[in-house]
XYZ file of C-alpha atoms in Angstrom:
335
model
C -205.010 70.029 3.948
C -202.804 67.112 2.212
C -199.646 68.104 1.285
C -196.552 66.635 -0.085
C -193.706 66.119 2.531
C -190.097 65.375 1.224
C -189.093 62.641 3.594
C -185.153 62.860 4.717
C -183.021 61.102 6.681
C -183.701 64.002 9.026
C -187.272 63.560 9.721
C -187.202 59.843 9.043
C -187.867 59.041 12.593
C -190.462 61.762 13.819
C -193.308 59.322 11.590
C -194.581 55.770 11.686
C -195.848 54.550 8.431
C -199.101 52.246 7.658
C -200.602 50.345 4.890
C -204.496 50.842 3.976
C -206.638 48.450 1.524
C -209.088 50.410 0.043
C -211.498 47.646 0.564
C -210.415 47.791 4.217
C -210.634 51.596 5.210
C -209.529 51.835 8.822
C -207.514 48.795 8.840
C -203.877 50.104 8.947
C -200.881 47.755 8.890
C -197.345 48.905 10.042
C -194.644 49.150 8.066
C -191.291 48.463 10.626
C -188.019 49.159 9.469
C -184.841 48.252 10.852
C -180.972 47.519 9.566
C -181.910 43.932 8.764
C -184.605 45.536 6.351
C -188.340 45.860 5.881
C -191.312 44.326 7.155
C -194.147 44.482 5.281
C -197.312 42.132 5.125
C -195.079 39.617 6.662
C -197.576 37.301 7.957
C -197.563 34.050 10.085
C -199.223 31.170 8.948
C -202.864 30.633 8.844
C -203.837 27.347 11.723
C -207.393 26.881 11.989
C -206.639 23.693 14.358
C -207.533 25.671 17.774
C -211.290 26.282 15.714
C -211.083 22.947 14.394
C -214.300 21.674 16.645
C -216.315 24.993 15.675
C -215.781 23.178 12.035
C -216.760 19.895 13.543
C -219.704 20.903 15.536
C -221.583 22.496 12.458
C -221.123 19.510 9.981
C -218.043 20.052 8.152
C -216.748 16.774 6.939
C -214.407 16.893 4.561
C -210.894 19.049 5.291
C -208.086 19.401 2.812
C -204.199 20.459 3.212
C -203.070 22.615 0.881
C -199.711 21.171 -0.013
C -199.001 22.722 -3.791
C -195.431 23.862 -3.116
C -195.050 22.074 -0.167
C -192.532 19.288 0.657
C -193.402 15.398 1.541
C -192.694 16.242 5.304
C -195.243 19.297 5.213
C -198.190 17.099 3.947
C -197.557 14.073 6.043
C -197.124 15.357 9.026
C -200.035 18.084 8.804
C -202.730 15.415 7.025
C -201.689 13.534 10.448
C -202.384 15.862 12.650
C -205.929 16.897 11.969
C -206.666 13.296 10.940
C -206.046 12.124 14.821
C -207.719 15.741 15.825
C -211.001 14.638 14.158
C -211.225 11.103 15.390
C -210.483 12.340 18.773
C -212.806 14.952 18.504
C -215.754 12.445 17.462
C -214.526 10.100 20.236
C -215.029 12.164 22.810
C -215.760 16.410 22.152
C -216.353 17.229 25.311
C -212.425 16.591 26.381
C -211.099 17.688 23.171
C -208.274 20.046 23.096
C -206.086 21.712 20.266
C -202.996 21.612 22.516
C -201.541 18.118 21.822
C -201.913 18.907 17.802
C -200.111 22.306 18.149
C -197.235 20.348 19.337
C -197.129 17.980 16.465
C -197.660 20.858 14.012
C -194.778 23.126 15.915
C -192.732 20.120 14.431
C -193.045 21.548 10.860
C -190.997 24.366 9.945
C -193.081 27.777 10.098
C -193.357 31.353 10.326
C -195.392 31.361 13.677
C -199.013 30.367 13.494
C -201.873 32.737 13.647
C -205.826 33.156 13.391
C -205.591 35.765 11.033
C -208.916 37.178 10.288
C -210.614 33.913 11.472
C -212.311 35.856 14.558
C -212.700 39.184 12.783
C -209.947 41.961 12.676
C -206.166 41.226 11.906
C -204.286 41.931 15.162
C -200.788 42.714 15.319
C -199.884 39.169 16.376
C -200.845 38.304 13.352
C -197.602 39.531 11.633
C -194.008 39.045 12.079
C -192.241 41.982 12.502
C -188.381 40.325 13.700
C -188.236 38.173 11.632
C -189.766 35.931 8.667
C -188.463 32.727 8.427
C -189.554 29.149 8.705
C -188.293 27.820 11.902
C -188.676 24.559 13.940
C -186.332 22.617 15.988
C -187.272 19.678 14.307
C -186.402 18.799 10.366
C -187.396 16.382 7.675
C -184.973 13.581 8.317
C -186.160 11.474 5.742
C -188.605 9.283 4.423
C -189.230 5.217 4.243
C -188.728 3.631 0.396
C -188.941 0.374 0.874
C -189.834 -2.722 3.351
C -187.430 -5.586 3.203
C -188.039 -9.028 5.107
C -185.262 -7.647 7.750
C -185.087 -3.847 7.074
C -186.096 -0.360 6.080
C -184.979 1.193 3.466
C -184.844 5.183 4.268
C -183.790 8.054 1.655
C -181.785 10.829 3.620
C -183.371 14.295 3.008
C -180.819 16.161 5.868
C -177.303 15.654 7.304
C -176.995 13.058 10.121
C -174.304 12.324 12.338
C -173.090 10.202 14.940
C -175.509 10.455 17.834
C -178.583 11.682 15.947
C -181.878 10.166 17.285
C -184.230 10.115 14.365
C -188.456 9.730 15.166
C -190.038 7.688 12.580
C -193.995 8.774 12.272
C -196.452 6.283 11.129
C -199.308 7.481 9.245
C -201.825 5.468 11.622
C -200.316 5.394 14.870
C -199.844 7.851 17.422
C -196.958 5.229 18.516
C -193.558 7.191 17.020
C -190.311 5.335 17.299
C -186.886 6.701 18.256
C -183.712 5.874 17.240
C -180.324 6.941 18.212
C -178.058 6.584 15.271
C -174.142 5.749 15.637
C -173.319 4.845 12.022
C -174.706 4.921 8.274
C -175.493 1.377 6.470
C -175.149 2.169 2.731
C -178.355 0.386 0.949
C -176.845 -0.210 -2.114
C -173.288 -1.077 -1.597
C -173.343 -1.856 2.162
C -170.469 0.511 3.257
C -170.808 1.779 6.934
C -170.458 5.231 7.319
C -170.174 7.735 10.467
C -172.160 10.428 8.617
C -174.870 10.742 5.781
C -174.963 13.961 3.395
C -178.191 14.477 1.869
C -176.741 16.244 -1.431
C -176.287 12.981 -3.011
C -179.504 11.390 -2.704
C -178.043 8.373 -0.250
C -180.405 5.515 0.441
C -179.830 4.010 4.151
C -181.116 0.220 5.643
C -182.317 0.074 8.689
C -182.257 -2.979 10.087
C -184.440 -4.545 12.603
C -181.991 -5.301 14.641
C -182.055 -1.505 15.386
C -185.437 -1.797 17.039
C -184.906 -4.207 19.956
C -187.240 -2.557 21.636
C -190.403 -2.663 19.751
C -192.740 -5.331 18.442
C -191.669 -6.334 14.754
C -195.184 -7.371 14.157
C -195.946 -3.884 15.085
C -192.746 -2.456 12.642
C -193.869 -4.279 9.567
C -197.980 -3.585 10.011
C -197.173 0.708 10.442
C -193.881 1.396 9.219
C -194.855 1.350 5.024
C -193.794 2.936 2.361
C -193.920 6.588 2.097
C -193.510 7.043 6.323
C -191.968 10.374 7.640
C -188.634 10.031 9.567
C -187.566 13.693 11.352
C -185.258 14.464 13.595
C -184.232 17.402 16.300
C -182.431 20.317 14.378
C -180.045 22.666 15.845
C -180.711 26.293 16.072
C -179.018 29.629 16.745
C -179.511 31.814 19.833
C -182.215 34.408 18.026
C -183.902 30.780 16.026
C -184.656 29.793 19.750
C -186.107 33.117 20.769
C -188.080 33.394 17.757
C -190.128 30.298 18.620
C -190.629 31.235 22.241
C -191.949 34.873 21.061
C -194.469 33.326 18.125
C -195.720 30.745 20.828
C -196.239 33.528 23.227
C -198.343 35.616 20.325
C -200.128 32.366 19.588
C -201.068 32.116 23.189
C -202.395 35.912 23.516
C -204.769 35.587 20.116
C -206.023 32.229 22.144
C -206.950 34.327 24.927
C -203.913 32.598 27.487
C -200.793 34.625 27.009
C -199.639 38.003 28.520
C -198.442 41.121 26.319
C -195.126 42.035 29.178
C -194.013 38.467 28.599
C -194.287 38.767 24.971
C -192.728 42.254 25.019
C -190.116 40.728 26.722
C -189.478 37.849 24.275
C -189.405 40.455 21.138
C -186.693 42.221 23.173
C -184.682 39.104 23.741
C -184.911 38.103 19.964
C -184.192 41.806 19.110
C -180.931 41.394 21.155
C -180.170 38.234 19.879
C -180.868 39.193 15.919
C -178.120 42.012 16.975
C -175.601 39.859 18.177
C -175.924 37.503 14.991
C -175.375 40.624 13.069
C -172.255 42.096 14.918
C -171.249 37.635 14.531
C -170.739 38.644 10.990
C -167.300 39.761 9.399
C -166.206 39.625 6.116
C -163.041 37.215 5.169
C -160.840 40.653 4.883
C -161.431 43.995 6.325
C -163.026 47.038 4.365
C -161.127 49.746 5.014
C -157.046 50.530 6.581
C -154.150 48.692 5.447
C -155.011 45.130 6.461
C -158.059 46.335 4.280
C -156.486 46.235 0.665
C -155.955 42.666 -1.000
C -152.876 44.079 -2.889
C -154.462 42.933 -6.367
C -154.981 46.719 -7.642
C -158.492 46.758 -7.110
C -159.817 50.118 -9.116
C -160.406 53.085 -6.732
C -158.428 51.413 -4.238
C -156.640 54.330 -2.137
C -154.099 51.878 -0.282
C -152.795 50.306 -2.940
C -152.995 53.127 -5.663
C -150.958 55.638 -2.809
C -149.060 52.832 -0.141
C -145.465 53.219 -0.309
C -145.398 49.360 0.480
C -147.289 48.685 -3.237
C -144.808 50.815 -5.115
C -143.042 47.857 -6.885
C -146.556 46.249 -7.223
C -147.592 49.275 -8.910
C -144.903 48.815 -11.191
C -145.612 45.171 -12.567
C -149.230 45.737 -12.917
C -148.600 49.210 -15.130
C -146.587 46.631 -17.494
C -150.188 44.488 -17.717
C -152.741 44.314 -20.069
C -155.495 46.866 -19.496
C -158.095 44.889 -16.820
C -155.376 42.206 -15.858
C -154.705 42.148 -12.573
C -152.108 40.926 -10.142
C -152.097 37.191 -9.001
C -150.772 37.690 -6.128
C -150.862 40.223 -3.040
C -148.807 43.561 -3.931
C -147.151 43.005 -0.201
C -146.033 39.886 -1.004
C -144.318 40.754 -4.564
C -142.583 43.531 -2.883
C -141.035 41.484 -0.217
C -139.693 38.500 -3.250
């Protein structure tokens, strides 16, 4: 028998609630609901690079990154990981392994990578139920404009600061370089500056003088136009557990993880998505005294019935219907 059941607040909790594609019968997908919010269909990305060689050993020849939407930094830095996958692959597919690509792909700000439906059914690793973000510690840092006869010229696409060590990527070479950064060279008027903001579009030089450690036949043949400068991003406490539980899922749909450790790391981002939340407090508090701003807010009880707004309550009857008080009603009581 089907019936119609009023859900309340009351019997809320005694169900768990599903989603069902009628082209899918069978296949139910949880709905999870906390005080952040709802979770539903929130799914990690698709990576196929772990199944890359199953596309290599058939034939497949031809591979293409779907960047519509995406930024510079997305498309770069994915094109050049499956482009050194394949050759490595064809070099030598008996040794080939996925796990030096994940790395360079973890680089790239994500939701958690999954399989999906690649080797049949979804699984619930597939989704993420915390939380659905893009997180990675590293950002998009910048990118390489121009070549000069003693210099790079880089556009800034995040904050830097004092102490930052940015990784420039060239397209062709597995060799990155590293720099640690100590002050800004304005390209176009020259100014040094101890910080870069990307909001105004700022153009850096780089000189070569900066790379005393590297071959400048080998700067000026791989560093071009177009290159892909990131750099190590700070995170919060729950950003960090996040990418230790979606590496753990990613590991159990490869057949390597262990569902206790990744029980454990949903608990310790649950805790730490908790203590964000009690982080939070609004510039004044809601209710109590300390809780009115003294302006005559309508419906507010303190100010409308405090003893200490009487006089306040005075001036603002004078007012024009929907003008309120510029100043707190404590403070024109004490003048």
């Amino acid at each position: 028998t089907v019936k119609e059941l009023k859900l309340t607040e009351e019997n809320l909790e005694m169900f768990d609630f599903f989603l069902e594609e009628d082209m899918r019968p069978g296949e139910l997908m949880e709905i999870q609901e906390d005080e952040r919010g709802s979770y539903i269909l929130n799914s990690r990305d698709l990576c196929i690079m772990p199944k890359l060689e199953d596309y290599l050993k058939i034939g497949v020849d031809s591979l293409k990154v779907e960047g519509r939407g995406k930024s510079p930094y997305y498309a770069g830095l994915v094109a050049r990981a499956y482009r050194m996958a394949i050759d490595d692959w064809y070099k030598d597919p008996e040794n080939w392994s996925a796990e030096e690509y994940m790395k360079e792909l973890s680089t790239i700000p994500n939701r958690g990578y999954t399989l999906a439906f690649h080797d049949g059914r979804l699984t619930n690793y597939a989704h993420g139920y915390d939380s659905n973000t893009n997180v990675s510690d590293w950002e998009f840092a910048g990118q390489i404009v121009e070549v000069e006869d003693n210099a790079f010229i880089m556009t800034v696409k995040n904050r830097m600061l004092p102490g930052d060590v940015i990784e420039i990527v060239p397209p062709r070479s597995r060799q990155t370089i590293f720099i640690r950064m100590y002050e800004f060279i304005d390209a176009k008027t020259g100014k040094v500056g101890e910080a870069v903001h990307a909001n105004t579009h700022p153009l850096i030089r780089l000189p070569f003088s900066l790379f005393e450690q590297e071959d400048p036949e080998f700067l000026k043949r791989e560093i071009v136009p177009m290159t892909i400068v990131r750099k190590e991003k700070a995170l919060s406490e729950d950003e960090w557990q996040r990418l230790k539980l979606d590496q753990e899922g990613h590991k159990i749909e490869m057949g390597k993880g262990n569902e206790e450790r990744y029980d454990a790391k949903r608990d310790a981002l649950q805790t730490a998505l908790d203590d964000r939340q009690k982080e939070r407090s609004f510039r004044t508090p809601r209710v109590g005294t300390k809780g009115c701003c003294g302006r005559g807010c309508n419906g507010c009880l303190i100010f409308w019935h405090d003893e200490s707004y009487a006089k306040a309550r005075e001036i603002l009857a004078k007012r024009k219907q929907g003008e309120m008080l510029e100043k707190d009603g404590k403070t024109i009581a004490a003048e």
